[in-house]
Amino acid sequence: MSLRYRVMRRVIAKTAASRDAFTVAQLRSFQGPPAPKPVDVAGARFRPESLAGLAVEIAEPESGDTIADVLYLHGGGCVAGTPSTQRRLVGSLAREAAVRVWSIDYRLAPEHPYPAGADDTVAAYQALLEHVDPARLVLSGESGGAVIALAALLRARDARLAMPAAVVLLCPWTDLTLSGESTVENAGKDMLTPAFIEMCRDAYVGSNEPSDPALSPLFADLSSLPPMLLQVGELDLIRDDSVRFAKAANDAGSVADLRVWPGMGHGFTGTGDDLPESRAGIAEVATWLRKQLGAGTRGS
């Protein structure tokens, strides 16, 4: 583990308790909206686009050569963040995996609780299907974005839409009842705290029940889903959302590849190519994607 990451972990451990008092407004003050100042990522380029009436930021390799398109949902607990919030992550992924990443500006809670974000994602997915071969289409989400991505995936399956070739879930939130043992075991070790994720959960759920499988995909029928990669840190407060989801998906006959990273906390790939840990995490995703897509050569 790098010195910089160890220092970050110590700072996080000291300040985690203060996150219990965070409000949505305070979270948005540094994650957006409004969008934070964008950063550049070596080897990647970014451009604005629109998809199904949604604002989108596209990240792609500077060469423009890609093997797949990725519909990506940023993190932020379903209440904060913008497409440009995770430029370091998506830009590095675009470069390393040779993919075009469509990061959509889905609607956020509490102004727009469930099912708004899932509605936006299904609409964007259907729009991409009109001009992207599903065999070269990937669905991905990080943290709160992952729970929305999964809600959309399950709806697409039930509507008999073509399934994506693969799904990538980074530190995914899958259980809005917050019943995982890691929410107790890792309390005080991670950037997340129980009170913080409860705040986000309550904003996103609105008048619905957290145990509803449409909101907590851990409890849904997980059969007939595409191959999935779940990547999570050992010290992530919601680590067990990945562990239990992977088991449930595999038990249902789907294929879920779980990777638990020792010593890592929530969102450890978020720094993109800025830290060795995040670089390694993104490289793992890129390698997995290339294998799933059978990408020996790059397409356009």
Short mmCIF file of N, CA, C and O in Angstrom, two decimals, residues 17-67:
data_model
loop_
_atom_site.label_atom_id
_atom_site.label_comp_id
_atom_site.label_asym_id
_atom_site.label_seq_id
_atom_site.Cartn_x
_atom_site.Cartn_y
_atom_site.Cartn_z
N ALA A 17 -16.31 10.57 11.46
CA ALA A 17 -17.45 10.90 12.32
C ALA A 17 -18.12 12.20 11.90
O ALA A 17 -19.33 12.36 12.04
N SER A 18 -17.35 13.15 11.38
CA SER A 18 -17.94 14.44 10.98
C SER A 18 -18.90 14.29 9.81
O SER A 18 -19.77 15.13 9.60
N ARG A 19 -18.78 13.21 9.06
CA ARG A 19 -19.67 12.99 7.92
C ARG A 19 -21.08 12.65 8.37
O ARG A 19 -22.01 12.75 7.58
N ASP A 20 -21.25 12.22 9.62
CA ASP A 20 -22.59 11.97 10.12
C ASP A 20 -23.45 13.22 10.05
O ASP A 20 -24.67 13.15 9.92
N ALA A 21 -22.82 14.38 10.16
CA ALA A 21 -23.56 15.63 10.18
C ALA A 21 -23.75 16.23 8.79
O ALA A 21 -24.34 17.28 8.65
N PHE A 22 -23.23 15.56 7.77
CA PHE A 22 -23.32 16.08 6.42
C PHE A 22 -24.78 16.20 5.98
O PHE A 22 -25.61 15.34 6.28
N THR A 23 -25.06 17.26 5.27
CA THR A 23 -26.34 17.43 4.61
C THR A 23 -26.14 17.23 3.11
O THR A 23 -25.00 17.21 2.63
N VAL A 24 -27.24 17.12 2.38
CA VAL A 24 -27.14 17.01 0.93
C VAL A 24 -26.43 18.23 0.36
O VAL A 24 -25.57 18.13 -0.52
N ALA A 25 -26.77 19.40 0.89
CA ALA A 25 -26.16 20.64 0.39
C ALA A 25 -24.66 20.64 0.61
O ALA A 25 -23.89 21.08 -0.25
N GLN A 26 -24.21 20.15 1.77
CA GLN A 26 -22.78 20.11 2.04
C GLN A 26 -22.07 19.12 1.13
O GLN A 26 -20.97 19.40 0.65
N LEU A 27 -22.69 17.99 0.88
CA LEU A 27 -22.09 17.01 -0.03
C LEU A 27 -21.97 17.59 -1.43
O LEU A 27 -20.95 17.45 -2.10
N ARG A 28 -22.99 18.28 -1.87
CA ARG A 28 -22.97 18.88 -3.21
C ARG A 28 -21.98 20.03 -3.31
O ARG A 28 -21.56 20.38 -4.42
N SER A 29 -21.60 20.60 -2.18
CA SER A 29 -20.69 21.74 -2.23
C SER A 29 -19.34 21.37 -2.81
O SER A 29 -18.62 22.22 -3.33
N PHE A 30 -18.98 20.07 -2.75
CA PHE A 30 -17.71 19.68 -3.36
C PHE A 30 -17.86 18.58 -4.40
O PHE A 30 -16.93 18.34 -5.18
N GLN A 31 -19.03 17.93 -4.46
CA GLN A 31 -19.24 16.93 -5.51
C GLN A 31 -20.14 17.45 -6.62
O GLN A 31 -20.19 16.84 -7.69
N GLY A 32 -20.87 18.55 -6.36
CA GLY A 32 -21.80 19.05 -7.35
C GLY A 32 -23.13 18.33 -7.24
O GLY A 32 -23.25 17.32 -6.55
N PRO A 33 -24.17 18.79 -7.95
CA PRO A 33 -24.15 19.99 -8.78
C PRO A 33 -24.15 21.27 -7.95
O PRO A 33 -24.56 21.24 -6.81
N PRO A 34 -23.65 22.36 -8.57
CA PRO A 34 -23.14 22.47 -9.94
C PRO A 34 -21.85 21.69 -10.12
O PRO A 34 -21.18 21.36 -9.14
N ALA A 35 -21.51 21.42 -11.37
CA ALA A 35 -20.34 20.61 -11.66
C ALA A 35 -19.08 21.26 -11.13
O ALA A 35 -18.89 22.47 -11.28
N PRO A 36 -18.22 20.47 -10.47
CA PRO A 36 -16.92 21.02 -10.03
C PRO A 36 -16.06 21.34 -11.24
O PRO A 36 -16.35 20.92 -12.36
N LYS A 37 -14.98 22.06 -11.00
CA LYS A 37 -14.07 22.39 -12.09
C LYS A 37 -13.52 21.11 -12.70
O LYS A 37 -12.97 20.27 -12.00
N PRO A 38 -13.67 20.92 -14.01
CA PRO A 38 -13.21 19.67 -14.62
C PRO A 38 -11.70 19.55 -14.62
O PRO A 38 -10.98 20.54 -14.64
N VAL A 39 -11.24 18.32 -14.59
CA VAL A 39 -9.80 18.04 -14.63
C VAL A 39 -9.48 17.34 -15.95
O VAL A 39 -10.35 16.75 -16.59
N ASP A 40 -8.23 17.46 -16.36
CA ASP A 40 -7.76 16.75 -17.54
C ASP A 40 -7.17 15.40 -17.12
O ASP A 40 -6.61 15.27 -16.02
N VAL A 41 -7.30 14.43 -17.99
CA VAL A 41 -6.73 13.10 -17.74
C VAL A 41 -5.86 12.73 -18.93
O VAL A 41 -6.32 12.77 -20.08
N ALA A 42 -4.61 12.42 -18.68
CA ALA A 42 -3.67 12.09 -19.75
C ALA A 42 -4.20 10.93 -20.58
O ALA A 42 -4.64 9.91 -20.04
N GLY A 43 -4.16 11.08 -21.88
CA GLY A 43 -4.55 10.00 -22.78
C GLY A 43 -6.03 9.89 -23.04
O GLY A 43 -6.47 8.99 -23.75
N ALA A 44 -6.81 10.81 -22.46
CA ALA A 44 -8.26 10.79 -22.65
C ALA A 44 -8.75 12.16 -23.07
O ALA A 44 -8.14 13.18 -22.75
N ARG A 45 -9.85 12.18 -23.76
CA ARG A 45 -10.48 13.44 -24.13
C ARG A 45 -11.96 13.37 -23.76
O ARG A 45 -12.55 12.28 -23.69
N PHE A 46 -12.53 14.55 -23.53
CA PHE A 46 -13.91 14.63 -23.06
C PHE A 46 -14.70 15.57 -23.97
O PHE A 46 -14.15 16.56 -24.48
N ARG A 47 -15.97 15.27 -24.13
CA ARG A 47 -16.83 16.16 -24.90
C ARG A 47 -18.26 16.02 -24.42
O ARG A 47 -18.69 14.95 -23.98
N PRO A 48 -19.03 17.11 -24.52
CA PRO A 48 -20.44 17.05 -24.12
C PRO A 48 -21.28 16.40 -25.20
O PRO A 48 -20.97 16.46 -26.38
N GLU A 49 -22.36 15.79 -24.78
CA GLU A 49 -23.29 15.15 -25.70
C GLU A 49 -24.66 15.13 -25.04
O GLU A 49 -24.79 15.51 -23.87
N SER A 50 -25.66 14.70 -25.75
CA SER A 50 -26.98 14.50 -25.16
C SER A 50 -27.47 13.12 -25.55
O SER A 50 -27.11 12.59 -26.61
N LEU A 51 -28.28 12.53 -24.69
CA LEU A 51 -28.79 11.18 -24.92
C LEU A 51 -30.13 11.06 -24.23
O LEU A 51 -30.23 11.25 -23.02
N ALA A 52 -31.16 10.78 -25.00
CA ALA A 52 -32.52 10.65 -24.46
C ALA A 52 -32.92 11.88 -23.65
O ALA A 52 -33.58 11.77 -22.62
N GLY A 53 -32.48 13.05 -24.11
CA GLY A 53 -32.82 14.28 -23.42
C GLY A 53 -31.98 14.59 -22.21
O GLY A 53 -32.21 15.59 -21.51
N LEU A 54 -30.98 13.75 -21.93
CA LEU A 54 -30.11 13.95 -20.77
C LEU A 54 -28.77 14.52 -21.22
O LEU A 54 -28.25 14.17 -22.29
N ALA A 55 -28.19 15.38 -20.38
CA ALA A 55 -26.82 15.84 -20.62
C ALA A 55 -25.87 14.69 -20.34
O ALA A 55 -26.05 13.92 -19.39
N VAL A 56 -24.86 14.57 -21.18
CA VAL A 56 -23.89 13.48 -21.07
C VAL A 56 -22.49 14.05 -21.26
O VAL A 56 -22.30 14.99 -22.04
N GLU A 57 -21.53 13.49 -20.53
CA GLU A 57 -20.13 13.78 -20.83
C GLU A 57 -19.50 12.48 -21.33
O GLU A 57 -19.53 11.46 -20.64
N ILE A 58 -18.94 12.53 -22.53
CA ILE A 58 -18.29 11.36 -23.11
C ILE A 58 -16.79 11.44 -22.86
O ILE A 58 -16.17 12.47 -23.06
N ALA A 59 -16.24 10.33 -22.39
CA ALA A 59 -14.79 10.18 -22.24
C ALA A 59 -14.35 9.09 -23.19
O ALA A 59 -15.00 8.03 -23.26
N GLU A 60 -13.27 9.32 -23.93
CA GLU A 60 -12.76 8.32 -24.85
C GLU A 60 -11.26 8.47 -24.99
O GLU A 60 -10.69 9.52 -24.65
N PRO A 61 -10.59 7.43 -25.48
CA PRO A 61 -9.14 7.55 -25.68
C PRO A 61 -8.84 8.66 -26.68
O PRO A 61 -9.64 8.95 -27.57
N GLU A 62 -7.71 9.28 -26.52
CA GLU A 62 -7.33 10.36 -27.44
C GLU A 62 -7.30 9.89 -28.88
O GLU A 62 -7.59 10.66 -29.80
N SER A 63 -6.99 8.62 -29.10
CA SER A 63 -6.94 8.09 -30.46
C SER A 63 -8.33 7.98 -31.08
O SER A 63 -8.48 7.97 -32.30
N GLY A 64 -9.34 7.87 -30.22
CA GLY A 64 -10.71 7.70 -30.71
C GLY A 64 -11.06 6.26 -31.02
O GLY A 64 -12.22 5.94 -31.29
N ASP A 65 -10.08 5.36 -30.99
CA ASP A 65 -10.33 3.94 -31.26
C ASP A 65 -10.87 3.25 -30.01
O ASP A 65 -10.25 3.32 -28.94
N THR A 66 -12.01 2.60 -30.15
CA THR A 66 -12.64 1.96 -28.99
C THR A 66 -13.14 0.57 -29.33
O THR A 66 -13.43 0.26 -30.49
N ILE A 67 -13.27 -0.26 -28.30
CA ILE A 67 -13.78 -1.61 -28.47
C ILE A 67 -15.21 -1.74 -27.95
O ILE A 67 -15.87 -2.76 -28.19
#
